[in-house]
Amino acid sequence: MSDKVVVCAYHNVGYRCLEELLRQGADIRLIFTHEDSPTEEIWFQSVRELAETHGIPYLTSDINEPENMARLKEIAPEFLLSFYYRNMIKPAVLELASKGALNLHGSYLPRYRGRVPVNWAVINGETETGATLHYMVEKPDAGDIVDREKVAIDFTDTAFDVFTKVTEAAVTVIGRSWAMLVAGTAKRLPLDLSAGNYCRGRKPADGLIDWKRSAVQIYNLIRGVTHPYPGAFTHLDGHKVIIWQAWPVEGRGEPGRVVATTPLQVGTGEGLLEIRSLQEEAGEEISAAAFVERIHLEAARFS
């Protein structure tokens, strides 16, 4: 008789890892996922649709609710797996999986424990990250590692590009680990938290550009929160402007001050930022050249 599995999943990582488990014949008895938020751009694949396609029962209520815990006890799963599920799972729920509860995290642990690890890695200018499968414990992203896979972050990558790479790495990790987990032969590597870091979640307001930072740091912020995320923003004459694409170049200028319009270049704490596409709050995204044609920017200053 095959091991019974309950999966908590959302987003592309959840979808693709579920696909891999199904490909390997996992006996998935129940899926917990989320309702899509009306305030969030839904650019990723639907776990609910995948569950419906395969006739697997699913719930969008919190797995920690008493009625859901009761249902888990009835199923008596050997494994509980979490793939980009957004709720912290309580220890009492984790204990209901007789062979273990495991999570797939979007970083190369112990680096970037916590929320939105891909965005933080890009914002901080990292050159690599990864995907890690680990046992869940009460503290987030702190249990023993089963397997992990690194991915490179190129200087031109956006967070979306890196998330795509991390998703593929996640599938690779699940693909080579699942049979060993079922057989009881998977390794367990203790996680050294002192060698890593923990990151908080991000809000749209965190995208405010500080022009006193270097051009490279501002560029990293822009590519870390550009489409499909809310974007990095600044203000011009009191109006919000979202900068979707830019590039750091050499040069000097007062932070926030426009120093050239063809191309559009703005001073920073170190170097210049060449803006390539942007958007006024009530308008549409346009090229910097089109923006310059519409708005007088001589000696203008972003703040």
Short mmCIF file of C-alpha atoms in Angstrom, two decimals, residues 1-155:
data_model
loop_
_atom_site.label_atom_id
_atom_site.label_comp_id
_atom_site.label_asym_id
_atom_site.label_seq_id
_atom_site.Cartn_x
_atom_site.Cartn_y
_atom_site.Cartn_z
CA MET A 1 0.00 0.00 0.00
CA SER A 2 1.44 3.40 -1.00
CA ASP A 3 2.14 6.19 1.46
CA LYS A 4 -0.73 8.65 1.87
CA VAL A 5 0.21 12.27 1.17
CA VAL A 6 -1.42 15.59 2.04
CA VAL A 7 -0.07 18.62 0.17
CA CYS A 8 -0.26 22.34 0.95
CA ALA A 9 0.51 24.20 -2.28
CA TYR A 10 0.18 27.47 -4.14
CA HIS A 11 1.88 29.40 -6.93
CA ASN A 12 4.05 27.94 -9.72
CA VAL A 13 6.28 26.03 -7.31
CA GLY A 14 3.22 24.38 -5.80
CA TYR A 15 1.80 23.53 -9.22
CA ARG A 16 5.00 22.12 -10.67
CA CYS A 17 5.99 20.12 -7.57
CA LEU A 18 2.50 18.63 -7.45
CA GLU A 19 2.87 17.66 -11.09
CA GLU A 20 6.15 15.90 -10.29
CA LEU A 21 4.62 14.01 -7.36
CA LEU A 22 1.75 12.87 -9.58
CA ARG A 23 4.24 11.82 -12.26
CA GLN A 24 5.92 9.62 -9.67
CA GLY A 25 2.59 8.10 -8.61
CA ALA A 26 2.27 9.70 -5.18
CA ASP A 27 -1.02 8.91 -3.41
CA ILE A 28 -2.24 12.48 -2.78
CA ARG A 29 -5.38 12.35 -0.64
CA LEU A 30 -6.00 16.06 -0.04
CA ILE A 31 -4.64 19.45 -1.12
CA PHE A 32 -4.75 22.71 0.82
CA THR A 33 -4.33 25.85 -1.27
CA HIS A 34 -5.45 29.52 -1.23
CA GLU A 35 -8.13 31.68 -2.74
CA ASP A 36 -6.56 34.13 -5.18
CA SER A 37 -6.39 37.65 -3.77
CA PRO A 38 -8.32 40.31 -5.75
CA THR A 39 -5.51 42.79 -4.97
CA GLU A 40 -2.73 40.58 -6.35
CA GLU A 41 -1.70 40.09 -9.97
CA ILE A 42 -2.30 36.38 -10.61
CA TRP A 43 0.41 35.46 -13.11
CA PHE A 44 1.06 31.94 -11.84
CA GLN A 45 -0.53 28.54 -12.44
CA SER A 46 -3.56 27.42 -10.45
CA VAL A 47 -3.15 24.57 -7.95
CA ARG A 48 -6.93 24.38 -7.68
CA GLU A 49 -7.25 23.72 -11.40
CA LEU A 50 -4.60 21.01 -11.21
CA ALA A 51 -6.43 19.36 -8.32
CA GLU A 52 -9.71 19.47 -10.26
CA THR A 53 -8.06 18.00 -13.35
CA HIS A 54 -6.83 15.00 -11.36
CA GLY A 55 -9.94 14.64 -9.20
CA ILE A 56 -8.09 15.35 -5.96
CA PRO A 57 -10.10 16.93 -3.11
CA TYR A 58 -8.90 20.40 -2.12
CA LEU A 59 -9.67 23.04 0.49
CA THR A 60 -8.85 26.75 0.60
CA SER A 61 -9.42 27.10 4.35
CA ASP A 62 -6.43 27.21 6.72
CA ILE A 63 -4.97 23.77 7.41
CA ASN A 64 -4.64 24.75 11.09
CA GLU A 65 -8.40 25.05 11.65
CA PRO A 66 -9.79 22.39 14.03
CA GLU A 67 -12.07 20.80 11.43
CA ASN A 68 -9.14 20.45 9.03
CA MET A 69 -6.96 18.90 11.70
CA ALA A 70 -9.75 16.40 12.34
CA ARG A 71 -9.84 15.56 8.65
CA LEU A 72 -6.08 15.04 8.63
CA LYS A 73 -6.36 12.65 11.56
CA GLU A 74 -8.89 10.64 9.57
CA ILE A 75 -6.57 10.47 6.57
CA ALA A 76 -3.56 9.62 8.77
CA PRO A 77 -1.01 10.70 6.15
CA GLU A 78 2.53 9.40 6.11
CA PHE A 79 3.73 12.69 4.58
CA LEU A 80 2.63 16.32 4.75
CA LEU A 81 4.30 18.46 2.07
CA SER A 82 4.27 22.24 1.73
CA PHE A 83 5.09 23.98 -1.55
CA TYR A 84 4.80 27.77 -1.30
CA TYR A 85 1.85 27.53 1.08
CA ARG A 86 1.46 30.93 2.72
CA ASN A 87 0.24 29.93 6.18
CA MET A 88 2.54 28.86 8.99
CA ILE A 89 1.63 25.28 9.86
CA LYS A 90 1.34 24.63 13.59
CA PRO A 91 3.46 21.92 15.26
CA ALA A 92 0.33 19.97 16.23
CA VAL A 93 -0.51 19.67 12.52
CA LEU A 94 3.05 18.73 11.54
CA GLU A 95 2.95 15.85 14.01
CA LEU A 96 0.02 14.25 12.17
CA ALA A 97 2.34 13.06 9.37
CA SER A 98 3.88 9.81 10.59
CA LYS A 99 6.92 9.89 8.27
CA GLY A 100 7.45 13.63 8.30
CA ALA A 101 6.29 17.08 7.25
CA LEU A 102 8.49 18.77 4.67
CA ASN A 103 8.63 22.17 3.00
CA LEU A 104 10.13 23.35 -0.28
CA HIS A 105 11.73 26.74 0.28
CA GLY A 106 12.80 29.09 -2.51
CA SER A 107 16.38 29.69 -1.45
CA TYR A 108 19.57 27.76 -0.82
CA LEU A 109 19.15 27.39 2.93
CA PRO A 110 20.27 28.54 5.41
CA ARG A 111 20.49 31.74 3.35
CA TYR A 112 17.24 33.71 2.96
CA ARG A 113 14.97 31.98 5.40
CA GLY A 114 11.57 33.65 5.69
CA ARG A 115 9.36 35.54 3.26
CA VAL A 116 9.82 36.37 -0.45
CA PRO A 117 13.35 34.93 -0.61
CA VAL A 118 13.69 35.33 -4.39
CA ASN A 119 12.87 39.04 -4.34
CA TRP A 120 15.23 39.67 -1.43
CA ALA A 121 18.07 37.81 -3.13
CA VAL A 122 17.73 39.97 -6.25
CA ILE A 123 17.31 43.20 -4.28
CA ASN A 124 20.45 42.42 -2.30
CA GLY A 125 22.46 41.77 -5.47
CA GLU A 126 23.13 38.09 -4.84
CA THR A 127 24.69 36.04 -7.64
CA GLU A 128 23.07 32.74 -6.65
CA THR A 129 20.15 31.29 -4.73
CA GLY A 130 18.32 27.98 -4.97
CA ALA A 131 15.59 25.63 -3.75
CA THR A 132 15.71 23.55 -0.57
CA LEU A 133 13.59 20.66 0.66
CA HIS A 134 13.64 20.47 4.45
CA TYR A 135 11.70 19.08 7.39
CA MET A 136 9.31 21.53 9.03
CA VAL A 137 9.66 22.49 12.67
CA GLU A 138 8.04 25.24 14.73
CA LYS A 139 10.58 27.87 13.66
CA PRO A 140 10.23 28.80 9.95
CA ASP A 141 12.69 27.26 7.48
CA ALA A 142 14.78 25.75 10.27
CA GLY A 143 14.46 21.95 10.03
CA ASP A 144 16.89 19.37 8.69
CA ILE A 145 17.70 19.59 4.97
CA VAL A 146 16.86 16.68 2.68
CA ASP A 147 18.15 18.15 -0.60
CA ARG A 148 18.87 21.49 -2.26
CA GLU A 149 19.82 22.83 -5.66
CA LYS A 150 21.61 26.08 -6.55
CA VAL A 151 20.69 28.46 -9.37
CA ALA A 152 22.65 31.41 -10.73
CA ILE A 153 21.33 34.97 -10.62
CA ASP A 154 22.55 36.91 -13.63
CA PHE A 155 22.97 40.69 -13.35
#
